[in-house]
Short mmCIF file of C-alpha atoms and ligand atoms in Angstrom, two decimals:
data_model
loop_
_atom_site.label_atom_id
_atom_site.label_comp_id
_atom_site.label_asym_id
_atom_site.label_seq_id
_atom_site.Cartn_x
_atom_site.Cartn_y
_atom_site.Cartn_z
CA MET A 6 0.00 0.00 0.00
CA ASP A 7 1.18 3.51 -0.66
CA HIS A 8 -0.07 7.07 -0.52
CA PHE A 9 -0.13 8.02 -4.21
CA LEU A 10 -3.81 8.10 -5.09
CA TYR A 11 -6.24 10.07 -7.24
CA ARG A 12 -8.33 12.62 -5.43
CA ASN A 13 -10.84 14.77 -7.24
CA GLY A 14 -9.40 13.50 -10.50
CA GLN A 15 -5.79 14.50 -9.70
CA LEU A 16 -2.92 12.28 -8.59
CA HIS A 17 -1.87 13.17 -5.05
CA ALA A 18 1.01 12.31 -2.79
CA GLU A 19 -0.79 12.05 0.56
CA ASP A 20 -2.78 15.32 0.68
CA VAL A 21 -0.65 17.21 -1.82
CA ASN A 22 -1.59 17.49 -5.48
CA LEU A 23 1.44 16.41 -7.54
CA ALA A 24 0.54 19.09 -10.11
CA THR A 25 1.11 21.72 -7.41
CA ILE A 26 4.63 20.39 -6.83
CA ALA A 27 5.26 20.24 -10.57
CA ASP A 28 4.22 23.88 -10.91
CA SER A 29 6.54 24.81 -8.08
CA VAL A 30 9.72 22.82 -8.87
CA GLY A 31 9.29 21.97 -12.55
CA THR A 32 9.61 18.54 -14.12
CA PRO A 33 11.02 15.99 -13.87
CA PHE A 34 11.17 15.47 -10.10
CA TYR A 35 11.11 12.66 -7.58
CA CYS A 36 8.46 12.78 -4.89
CA TYR A 37 8.49 10.65 -1.73
CA SER A 38 5.74 10.06 0.80
CA ALA A 39 6.69 10.23 4.48
CA ALA A 40 3.58 8.23 5.42
CA THR A 41 4.54 5.38 3.08
CA LEU A 42 8.12 5.28 4.35
CA THR A 43 6.84 5.21 7.92
CA ARG A 44 4.28 2.56 7.16
CA HIS A 45 6.77 0.21 5.51
CA TYR A 46 9.27 0.55 8.33
CA THR A 47 6.53 -0.06 10.90
CA LEU A 48 5.30 -3.17 9.06
CA PHE A 49 8.75 -4.74 9.46
CA ARG A 50 8.91 -3.78 13.14
CA GLU A 51 5.56 -5.38 13.79
CA ALA A 52 6.42 -8.44 11.71
CA LEU A 53 9.53 -9.22 13.74
CA ASP A 54 8.17 -8.44 17.19
CA PRO A 55 8.65 -9.83 19.79
CA LEU A 56 12.05 -11.07 18.60
CA PRO A 57 14.79 -8.62 19.53
CA ASN A 58 15.55 -6.92 16.21
CA LEU A 59 17.04 -3.97 14.44
CA ILE A 60 15.84 -2.92 11.01
CA CYS A 61 18.89 -1.59 9.22
CA TYR A 62 17.51 0.33 6.25
CA ALA A 63 19.68 -0.22 3.14
CA VAL A 64 20.85 3.33 2.54
CA LYS A 65 21.86 2.61 -1.05
CA SER A 66 18.20 2.30 -2.10
CA ASN A 67 17.48 5.97 -1.32
CA SER A 68 20.07 7.93 0.59
CA ASN A 69 18.55 11.40 0.77
CA LEU A 70 19.33 12.85 4.21
CA ALA A 71 15.67 13.65 4.85
CA VAL A 72 14.67 10.05 4.16
CA LEU A 73 17.43 8.81 6.48
CA LYS A 74 16.41 11.28 9.19
CA LEU A 75 12.78 10.21 9.00
CA LEU A 76 13.65 6.52 9.33
CA GLY A 77 16.41 7.10 11.89
CA ASP A 78 14.01 9.05 14.09
CA LEU A 79 11.63 6.09 14.01
CA GLY A 80 14.46 3.99 15.46
CA ALA A 81 15.82 2.41 12.29
CA GLY A 82 19.41 1.30 11.99
CA MET A 83 21.23 1.72 8.69
CA ASP A 84 23.07 -0.66 6.38
CA VAL A 85 25.81 1.24 4.55
CA VAL A 86 28.14 0.09 1.78
CA SER A 87 30.57 3.01 1.69
CA ILE A 88 31.93 5.63 4.03
CA GLY A 89 29.92 8.17 2.05
CA GLU A 90 26.74 6.38 3.08
CA TYR A 91 28.06 6.11 6.63
CA LEU A 92 28.55 9.88 6.73
CA ARG A 93 25.04 10.39 5.37
CA ALA A 94 23.57 8.21 8.11
CA ARG A 95 25.55 10.08 10.76
CA ALA A 96 24.57 13.45 9.30
CA ALA A 97 20.95 12.35 9.57
CA GLY A 98 21.47 11.76 13.30
CA VAL A 99 21.78 7.98 13.32
CA PRO A 100 24.25 6.83 16.00
CA GLY A 101 27.16 4.61 14.95
CA ALA A 102 25.80 1.92 17.25
CA ARG A 103 22.92 1.45 14.81
CA ILE A 104 25.00 1.34 11.61
CA VAL A 105 26.24 -1.86 9.97
CA PHE A 106 28.89 -1.68 7.26
CA SER A 107 28.45 -4.10 4.32
CA GLY A 108 30.21 -4.44 0.97
CA VAL A 109 32.92 -6.51 -0.69
CA GLY A 110 35.45 -3.74 -1.15
CA LYS A 111 35.81 -1.75 2.05
CA THR A 112 39.09 0.12 2.01
CA ARG A 113 41.36 0.55 5.02
CA ASP A 114 40.55 4.25 5.09
CA GLU A 115 36.85 3.44 5.25
CA MET A 116 37.44 0.91 8.04
CA ARG A 117 39.42 3.44 10.05
CA ALA A 118 36.83 6.16 9.62
CA ALA A 119 34.00 3.87 10.70
CA LEU A 120 35.93 2.65 13.75
CA GLU A 121 36.73 6.23 14.70
CA GLY A 122 33.16 7.38 14.25
CA GLY A 123 31.56 4.37 15.93
CA ILE A 124 30.04 1.34 14.23
CA ARG A 125 27.70 -1.45 15.23
CA GLN A 126 29.44 -4.12 13.14
CA PHE A 127 31.32 -4.81 9.95
CA ASN A 128 29.83 -7.47 7.72
CA VAL A 129 33.08 -8.95 6.46
CA GLU A 130 33.04 -10.60 3.05
CA SER A 131 36.44 -12.27 2.56
CA ASP A 132 39.63 -13.52 4.26
CA PRO A 133 41.78 -10.64 3.02
CA GLU A 134 39.21 -8.12 4.21
CA MET A 135 39.24 -9.84 7.60
CA GLU A 136 43.03 -9.53 7.82
CA ALA A 137 42.96 -5.89 6.77
CA LEU A 138 40.25 -4.98 9.26
CA SER A 139 42.11 -6.71 12.07
CA GLN A 140 45.28 -4.78 11.25
CA VAL A 141 43.45 -1.45 11.10
CA ALA A 142 41.64 -2.08 14.38
CA GLU A 143 44.79 -3.30 16.10
CA SER A 144 46.69 -0.20 15.01
CA MET A 145 43.97 1.85 16.69
CA GLY A 146 44.02 -0.31 19.83
CA VAL A 147 40.44 -1.52 19.38
CA ARG A 148 38.63 -4.67 18.35
CA ALA A 149 36.25 -4.40 15.42
CA PRO A 150 32.90 -6.18 15.94
CA ILE A 151 32.28 -8.44 12.96
CA THR A 152 29.94 -10.87 11.35
CA LEU A 153 31.07 -12.88 8.35
CA ARG A 154 28.83 -12.74 5.33
CA VAL A 155 28.31 -16.34 4.37
CA ASN A 156 27.18 -17.30 0.94
CA PRO A 157 24.57 -20.03 1.43
CA ASP A 158 24.65 -21.08 -2.23
CA VAL A 159 20.96 -20.65 -2.91
CA ASP A 160 19.54 -19.18 -6.05
CA ALA A 161 17.32 -16.25 -5.22
CA ARG A 162 15.62 -16.72 -8.61
CA THR A 163 15.59 -13.00 -9.21
CA HIS A 164 17.15 -10.80 -11.89
CA GLU A 165 20.69 -11.90 -12.81
CA LYS A 166 22.22 -8.55 -11.84
CA ILE A 167 20.75 -8.57 -8.33
CA SER A 168 21.21 -12.22 -7.40
CA THR A 169 24.05 -12.45 -4.88
CA GLY A 170 23.88 -15.74 -2.97
CA ARG A 171 25.07 -18.32 -5.49
CA LYS A 172 28.49 -19.99 -5.50
CA GLU A 173 29.54 -18.02 -8.56
CA ASP A 174 28.62 -14.62 -7.08
CA LYS A 175 31.31 -12.32 -5.71
CA PHE A 176 29.73 -11.89 -2.28
CA GLY A 177 30.55 -13.43 1.08
CA VAL A 178 32.51 -16.55 1.98
CA PRO A 179 31.28 -19.99 0.96
CA ILE A 180 29.21 -21.60 3.69
CA SER A 181 31.25 -24.79 3.26
CA ARG A 182 34.34 -22.91 4.47
CA ALA A 183 32.62 -20.80 7.11
CA ARG A 184 33.76 -22.75 10.21
CA GLU A 185 37.37 -22.66 9.11
CA ILE A 186 37.24 -18.91 8.42
CA TYR A 187 35.47 -18.19 11.71
CA ALA A 188 38.28 -20.09 13.49
CA ARG A 189 40.81 -17.80 11.81
CA ALA A 190 38.75 -14.71 12.63
CA ALA A 191 38.67 -15.70 16.30
CA ARG A 192 42.46 -15.78 16.37
CA LEU A 193 42.91 -12.33 14.83
CA PRO A 194 43.74 -9.76 17.51
CA GLY A 195 41.76 -6.86 16.07
CA LEU A 196 38.42 -8.64 15.63
CA LYS A 197 35.51 -9.59 17.84
CA VAL A 198 33.15 -12.13 16.29
CA ILE A 199 29.56 -11.35 17.19
CA GLY A 200 27.37 -12.93 14.56
CA VAL A 201 26.63 -14.20 11.08
CA ASP A 202 25.42 -12.27 8.05
CA MET A 203 23.91 -13.07 4.66
CA HIS A 204 22.12 -11.36 1.79
CA ILE A 205 21.04 -13.47 -1.15
CA GLY A 206 19.66 -10.92 -3.58
CA SER A 207 17.11 -8.26 -4.29
CA GLN A 208 13.50 -8.17 -5.46
CA LEU A 209 12.74 -11.72 -4.26
CA THR A 210 9.10 -12.50 -4.83
CA ASP A 211 9.04 -15.84 -3.06
CA LEU A 212 9.94 -16.76 0.53
CA ALA A 213 11.37 -20.18 -0.38
CA PRO A 214 14.94 -19.06 -1.20
CA PHE A 215 15.03 -17.01 2.02
CA GLU A 216 13.83 -19.99 4.02
CA SER A 217 16.37 -22.42 2.59
CA ALA A 218 19.15 -19.90 3.24
CA TYR A 219 17.99 -19.26 6.80
CA LEU A 220 17.79 -22.99 7.54
CA LYS A 221 21.41 -23.30 6.47
CA MET A 222 22.22 -20.29 8.62
CA ALA A 223 20.57 -21.86 11.68
CA ASP A 224 22.68 -25.00 11.26
CA LEU A 225 25.77 -22.87 10.90
CA VAL A 226 25.00 -20.93 14.09
CA ARG A 227 24.70 -24.18 16.05
CA ALA A 228 27.97 -25.47 14.60
CA LEU A 229 29.78 -22.20 15.31
CA ARG A 230 28.57 -22.20 18.89
CA GLN A 231 29.85 -25.75 19.28
CA ASP A 232 33.18 -24.46 18.02
CA GLY A 233 33.14 -21.96 20.88
CA HIS A 234 32.11 -18.76 19.11
CA VAL A 235 29.69 -16.32 20.66
CA ILE A 236 26.99 -15.72 18.06
CA GLU A 237 24.57 -13.05 19.23
CA ARG A 238 23.39 -11.46 16.02
CA LEU A 239 21.97 -12.75 12.79
CA ASP A 240 21.95 -10.30 9.93
CA LEU A 241 19.53 -11.67 7.34
CA GLY A 242 20.17 -9.06 4.65
CA GLY A 243 17.43 -7.42 2.63
CA GLY A 244 15.84 -8.36 -0.63
CA LEU A 245 12.13 -8.75 -0.05
CA GLY A 246 10.47 -7.77 -3.32
CA ILE A 247 7.72 -5.24 -3.95
CA PRO A 248 4.82 -5.15 -6.37
CA TYR A 249 5.86 -3.11 -9.42
CA THR A 250 2.50 -3.57 -11.05
CA ARG A 251 -0.81 -2.96 -9.41
CA ALA A 252 -2.41 -5.52 -11.60
CA ASN A 253 -1.18 -8.94 -10.66
CA ASP A 254 2.06 -9.60 -8.86
CA ALA A 255 1.79 -10.01 -5.11
CA PRO A 256 5.12 -10.71 -3.44
CA PRO A 257 5.08 -11.89 0.18
CA LEU A 258 4.28 -9.21 2.75
CA PRO A 259 6.58 -8.29 5.65
CA VAL A 260 4.17 -10.07 8.00
CA ASP A 261 4.62 -13.37 6.08
CA TYR A 262 8.35 -12.84 5.99
CA GLY A 263 8.43 -12.12 9.74
CA ALA A 264 6.41 -15.23 10.54
CA MET A 265 8.86 -17.35 8.54
CA VAL A 266 11.85 -15.74 10.28
CA LYS A 267 10.32 -16.46 13.68
CA ARG A 268 9.54 -20.05 12.72
CA VAL A 269 13.00 -20.81 11.29
CA LEU A 270 15.26 -18.70 13.52
CA GLY A 271 13.15 -17.80 16.54
CA ASP A 272 14.65 -20.36 18.91
CA LEU A 273 18.30 -19.40 18.30
CA ASP A 274 18.27 -16.66 20.93
CA CYS A 275 19.85 -14.13 18.58
CA GLU A 276 19.12 -10.51 17.86
CA ILE A 277 17.78 -10.36 14.31
CA GLU A 278 18.95 -7.68 11.91
CA ILE A 279 17.41 -7.18 8.50
CA GLU A 280 18.50 -4.80 5.76
CA PRO A 281 15.46 -3.93 3.65
CA GLY A 282 15.90 -1.16 1.12
CA ARG A 283 13.46 -1.49 -1.74
CA LEU A 284 10.54 -2.59 0.41
CA ILE A 285 10.82 0.54 2.51
CA SER A 286 11.57 3.14 -0.15
CA GLY A 287 10.48 1.64 -3.49
CA ASN A 288 6.77 2.27 -3.43
CA ALA A 289 7.28 5.40 -1.34
CA GLY A 290 8.35 7.37 -4.40
CA VAL A 291 7.29 8.42 -7.89
CA LEU A 292 9.09 10.19 -10.71
CA VAL A 293 6.93 12.85 -12.32
CA THR A 294 7.69 13.86 -15.89
CA GLU A 295 6.05 15.95 -18.60
CA VAL A 296 5.28 14.81 -22.12
CA ILE A 297 7.28 17.00 -24.52
CA TYR A 298 5.98 15.56 -27.77
CA ARG A 299 3.74 12.85 -29.10
CA LYS A 300 5.44 11.45 -32.15
CA GLN A 301 3.76 9.22 -34.67
CA ALA A 302 6.25 6.90 -36.37
CA GLU A 303 5.42 4.41 -39.08
CA GLU A 304 4.77 1.45 -36.82
CA ARG A 305 4.11 2.98 -33.47
CA GLU A 306 3.48 6.09 -31.45
CA PHE A 307 5.99 7.57 -29.02
CA LEU A 308 5.53 9.69 -25.94
CA ILE A 309 8.73 11.66 -25.58
CA VAL A 310 9.00 12.78 -21.96
CA ASP A 311 11.39 15.15 -20.18
CA ALA A 312 12.78 12.42 -17.88
CA ALA A 313 15.40 10.06 -19.27
CA MET A 314 17.49 7.02 -18.44
CA ASN A 315 19.97 9.21 -16.56
CA ASP A 316 17.16 10.10 -14.12
CA LEU A 317 15.70 6.59 -13.74
CA VAL A 318 17.94 3.87 -15.12
CA ARG A 319 16.05 0.80 -13.93
CA PRO A 320 14.17 0.11 -17.19
CA ALA A 321 17.37 0.42 -19.25
CA MET A 322 19.55 -1.48 -16.78
CA TYR A 323 17.29 -4.24 -15.53
CA GLY A 324 14.45 -4.21 -18.03
CA ALA A 325 12.37 -3.06 -15.06
CA HIS A 326 8.68 -2.28 -15.28
CA HIS A 327 7.22 0.86 -13.72
CA ASP A 328 3.50 1.46 -13.71
CA ILE A 329 2.65 4.78 -15.34
CA GLU A 330 -0.21 7.05 -14.33
CA PRO A 331 -1.25 10.39 -15.80
CA LEU A 332 -1.47 13.16 -13.20
CA ILE A 333 -4.95 13.89 -14.45
CA GLU A 334 -7.16 10.88 -13.86
CA PRO A 335 -8.46 9.48 -17.13
CA PRO A 336 -12.25 9.25 -17.27
CA ALA A 337 -13.67 5.79 -16.55
CA GLY A 338 -13.66 3.71 -19.72
CA ALA A 339 -11.22 6.04 -21.52
CA PRO A 340 -9.84 4.19 -24.56
CA MET A 341 -6.35 2.75 -24.10
CA ALA A 342 -3.77 2.57 -26.87
CA PRO A 343 -0.23 1.19 -26.90
CA VAL A 344 2.59 3.75 -26.89
CA ASP A 345 6.35 3.69 -26.33
CA ILE A 346 7.43 6.02 -23.54
CA VAL A 347 10.94 7.30 -24.20
CA GLY A 348 13.34 9.97 -22.98
CA PRO A 349 15.32 12.51 -25.02
CA ILE A 350 18.72 10.77 -24.82
CA CYS A 351 20.33 9.50 -28.03
CA GLU A 352 20.31 5.84 -27.08
CA SER A 353 17.69 3.28 -27.88
CA GLY A 354 18.07 2.11 -24.27
CA ASP A 355 16.46 5.37 -23.19
CA THR A 356 13.06 3.72 -23.23
CA PHE A 357 10.85 3.52 -20.16
CA ALA A 358 8.20 1.27 -21.62
CA LYS A 359 7.34 -0.30 -24.95
CA GLN A 360 3.81 -0.71 -26.27
CA ARG A 361 2.32 0.27 -22.93
CA ALA A 362 -1.45 0.62 -22.97
CA LEU A 363 -2.20 4.16 -21.82
CA PRO A 364 -5.14 6.51 -22.09
CA PHE A 365 -4.50 9.51 -24.33
CA VAL A 366 -1.99 11.91 -22.76
CA ALA A 367 -1.38 15.12 -24.69
CA ALA A 368 1.91 16.96 -24.99
CA GLY A 369 2.29 19.26 -22.00
CA GLU A 370 0.53 16.84 -19.68
CA ARG A 371 2.34 15.02 -16.91
CA ILE A 372 2.67 11.38 -15.99
CA ALA A 373 4.13 9.59 -12.96
CA PHE A 374 6.35 6.52 -12.92
CA ARG A 375 5.35 4.62 -9.82
CA SER A 376 7.63 2.55 -7.55
CA ALA A 377 10.54 4.90 -8.21
CA GLY A 378 11.56 5.56 -4.61
CA ALA A 379 14.29 2.88 -4.53
CA TYR A 380 17.26 2.72 -6.91
CA GLY A 381 15.91 5.79 -8.67
CA ALA A 382 17.47 9.10 -7.67
CA VAL A 383 20.48 7.29 -6.14
CA MET A 384 21.40 5.77 -9.49
CA SER A 385 20.88 8.92 -11.49
CA SER A 386 23.61 10.77 -13.32
CA GLU A 387 24.04 13.92 -15.35
CA TYR A 388 24.60 12.06 -18.62
CA ASN A 389 23.88 14.34 -21.58
CA SER A 390 24.52 17.25 -19.17
CA ARG A 391 21.04 16.97 -17.78
CA PRO A 392 21.11 18.33 -14.20
CA LEU A 393 20.10 15.87 -11.46
CA VAL A 394 16.37 16.04 -10.88
CA PRO A 395 15.13 17.47 -7.59
CA GLU A 396 13.70 15.38 -4.78
CA VAL A 397 10.62 16.38 -2.80
CA LEU A 398 9.24 14.92 0.42
CA VAL A 399 5.55 15.10 1.22
CA SER A 400 4.05 14.69 4.67
CA GLY A 401 0.33 15.19 5.04
CA ASP A 402 -0.61 18.45 3.38
CA HIS A 403 2.87 19.94 3.06
CA PHE A 404 5.94 19.30 1.01
CA ALA A 405 9.57 20.31 1.01
CA VAL A 406 12.31 20.19 -1.58
CA ILE A 407 14.89 17.88 -0.03
CA ARG A 408 17.36 18.21 -2.88
CA PRO A 409 17.06 21.16 -5.25
CA ARG A 410 17.72 20.92 -8.94
CA PRO A 411 21.22 22.27 -9.57
CA SER A 412 21.40 25.29 -11.85
CA TYR A 413 23.33 24.98 -15.09
CA GLU A 414 25.87 27.30 -13.55
CA GLN A 415 26.38 24.93 -10.60
CA MET A 416 26.63 21.97 -12.90
CA LEU A 417 29.28 23.60 -15.06
CA GLY A 418 31.02 25.03 -12.02
CA ARG A 419 32.09 21.60 -10.85
CA ASP A 420 34.54 21.30 -13.75
CA SER A 421 37.70 23.31 -13.98
CA ILE A 422 39.93 24.12 -16.92
CA PRO A 423 43.66 23.88 -16.12
CA ASP A 424 45.54 27.17 -16.55
CA TRP A 425 47.81 25.59 -19.20
CA LEU A 426 44.92 25.26 -21.60
C1 PLP B 505 21.29 -4.19 -1.81
C2 PLP B 505 21.48 -4.74 -0.44
C3 PLP B 505 20.43 -4.67 0.48
C4 PLP B 505 19.06 -4.13 0.16
O1 PLP B 505 18.39 -4.87 -0.79
P1 PLP B 505 16.84 -4.55 -1.09
O2 PLP B 505 16.49 -5.47 -2.18
O3 PLP B 505 16.75 -3.13 -1.49
O4 PLP B 505 16.07 -4.84 0.15
C5 PLP B 505 20.66 -5.14 1.76
N1 PLP B 505 21.87 -5.65 2.12
C6 PLP B 505 22.90 -5.73 1.25
C7 PLP B 505 24.19 -6.29 1.71
C8 PLP B 505 22.74 -5.28 -0.05
O5 PLP B 505 23.77 -5.37 -0.91
#
């Protein structure tokens, strides 16, 4: 459920008419709903209660400071994959004790900065990373709290580019070698083993791969405890999928996921951490764009819009589907016709949807791409020298620009021409 609905024939974000925001900030722009973000976070909290738990929002899915502040104030922890994300979480007021640091390529500088600033745990992904972290921590006279990310070798059966838990993927250490690597970790002077971590992929629409991974994790926890390790935390990663179409797909809800977690892992006496990104932010955002032209080609009709693949890359990168809604509600029974919705960039990949059935939308009218709150603005670029689009947060009947559109002057001002040219 989300808070982007038609009211009086106009698409609203909560109580704010999206056309009002478009008039104020121009198009394209991202708009997020505070109520939806809050609701999704709360659903996870309720789903995991009464197990001790911390929901570590995956910052990479939408890292705007206002979004982080909203979730942090609700009590969320944060899952970061770079020191830049760490600094964002801290700037949003999240204490280090609620931040976990994931990622296969943490540098020594990043490790040092996180240890200095305070960190809940490092999710370590390889032997060499383990050695490096121990050295950094030792040089600072501290012990770094760690989990090892184990790769359970299950196929998340999701998109190739976001499947991460198979043997051939670059993430984590193989579960078959986990006991041996934990034994080495326990001997390293700069580390303190506190738990186990995994993350098998993103946009999972079925609980079965999670369950088979968690069953393997439960066995591993028992074995590690027998080996003498103290395992207090289980980080289950993120990855629960969201509905990208209103019509028919219905991925499991947080409540189903929580019930499965409790059934499979509830008796291990561990604090549960999860790292949802998409399920919290995905359906909490839309990208609003204006139709520049309708173009009739020989075989098909195009809607050329003022947003492009640099603003929302998911369709080009993953073949992702985003539902599209005109800001003005089409009359009931309005005829639908197939159109291609494309951006202005000179690449055929700059296509948001092909042969999508839409009611007639004239040039100058606006449409919204739904489910654009996760992996939208964060993956955008200024390709074709198109300034980053602004981000807006709505709460109830008010809205605020939480990242303004840079001026052309600002965009150009970031480059410099050496004085020898
Ligand atoms: C990407 C990622 C997440 C978040 O995945 P979602 O599908 O957005 O929930 C969580 N943890 C790790 C380690 C990740 O790489």
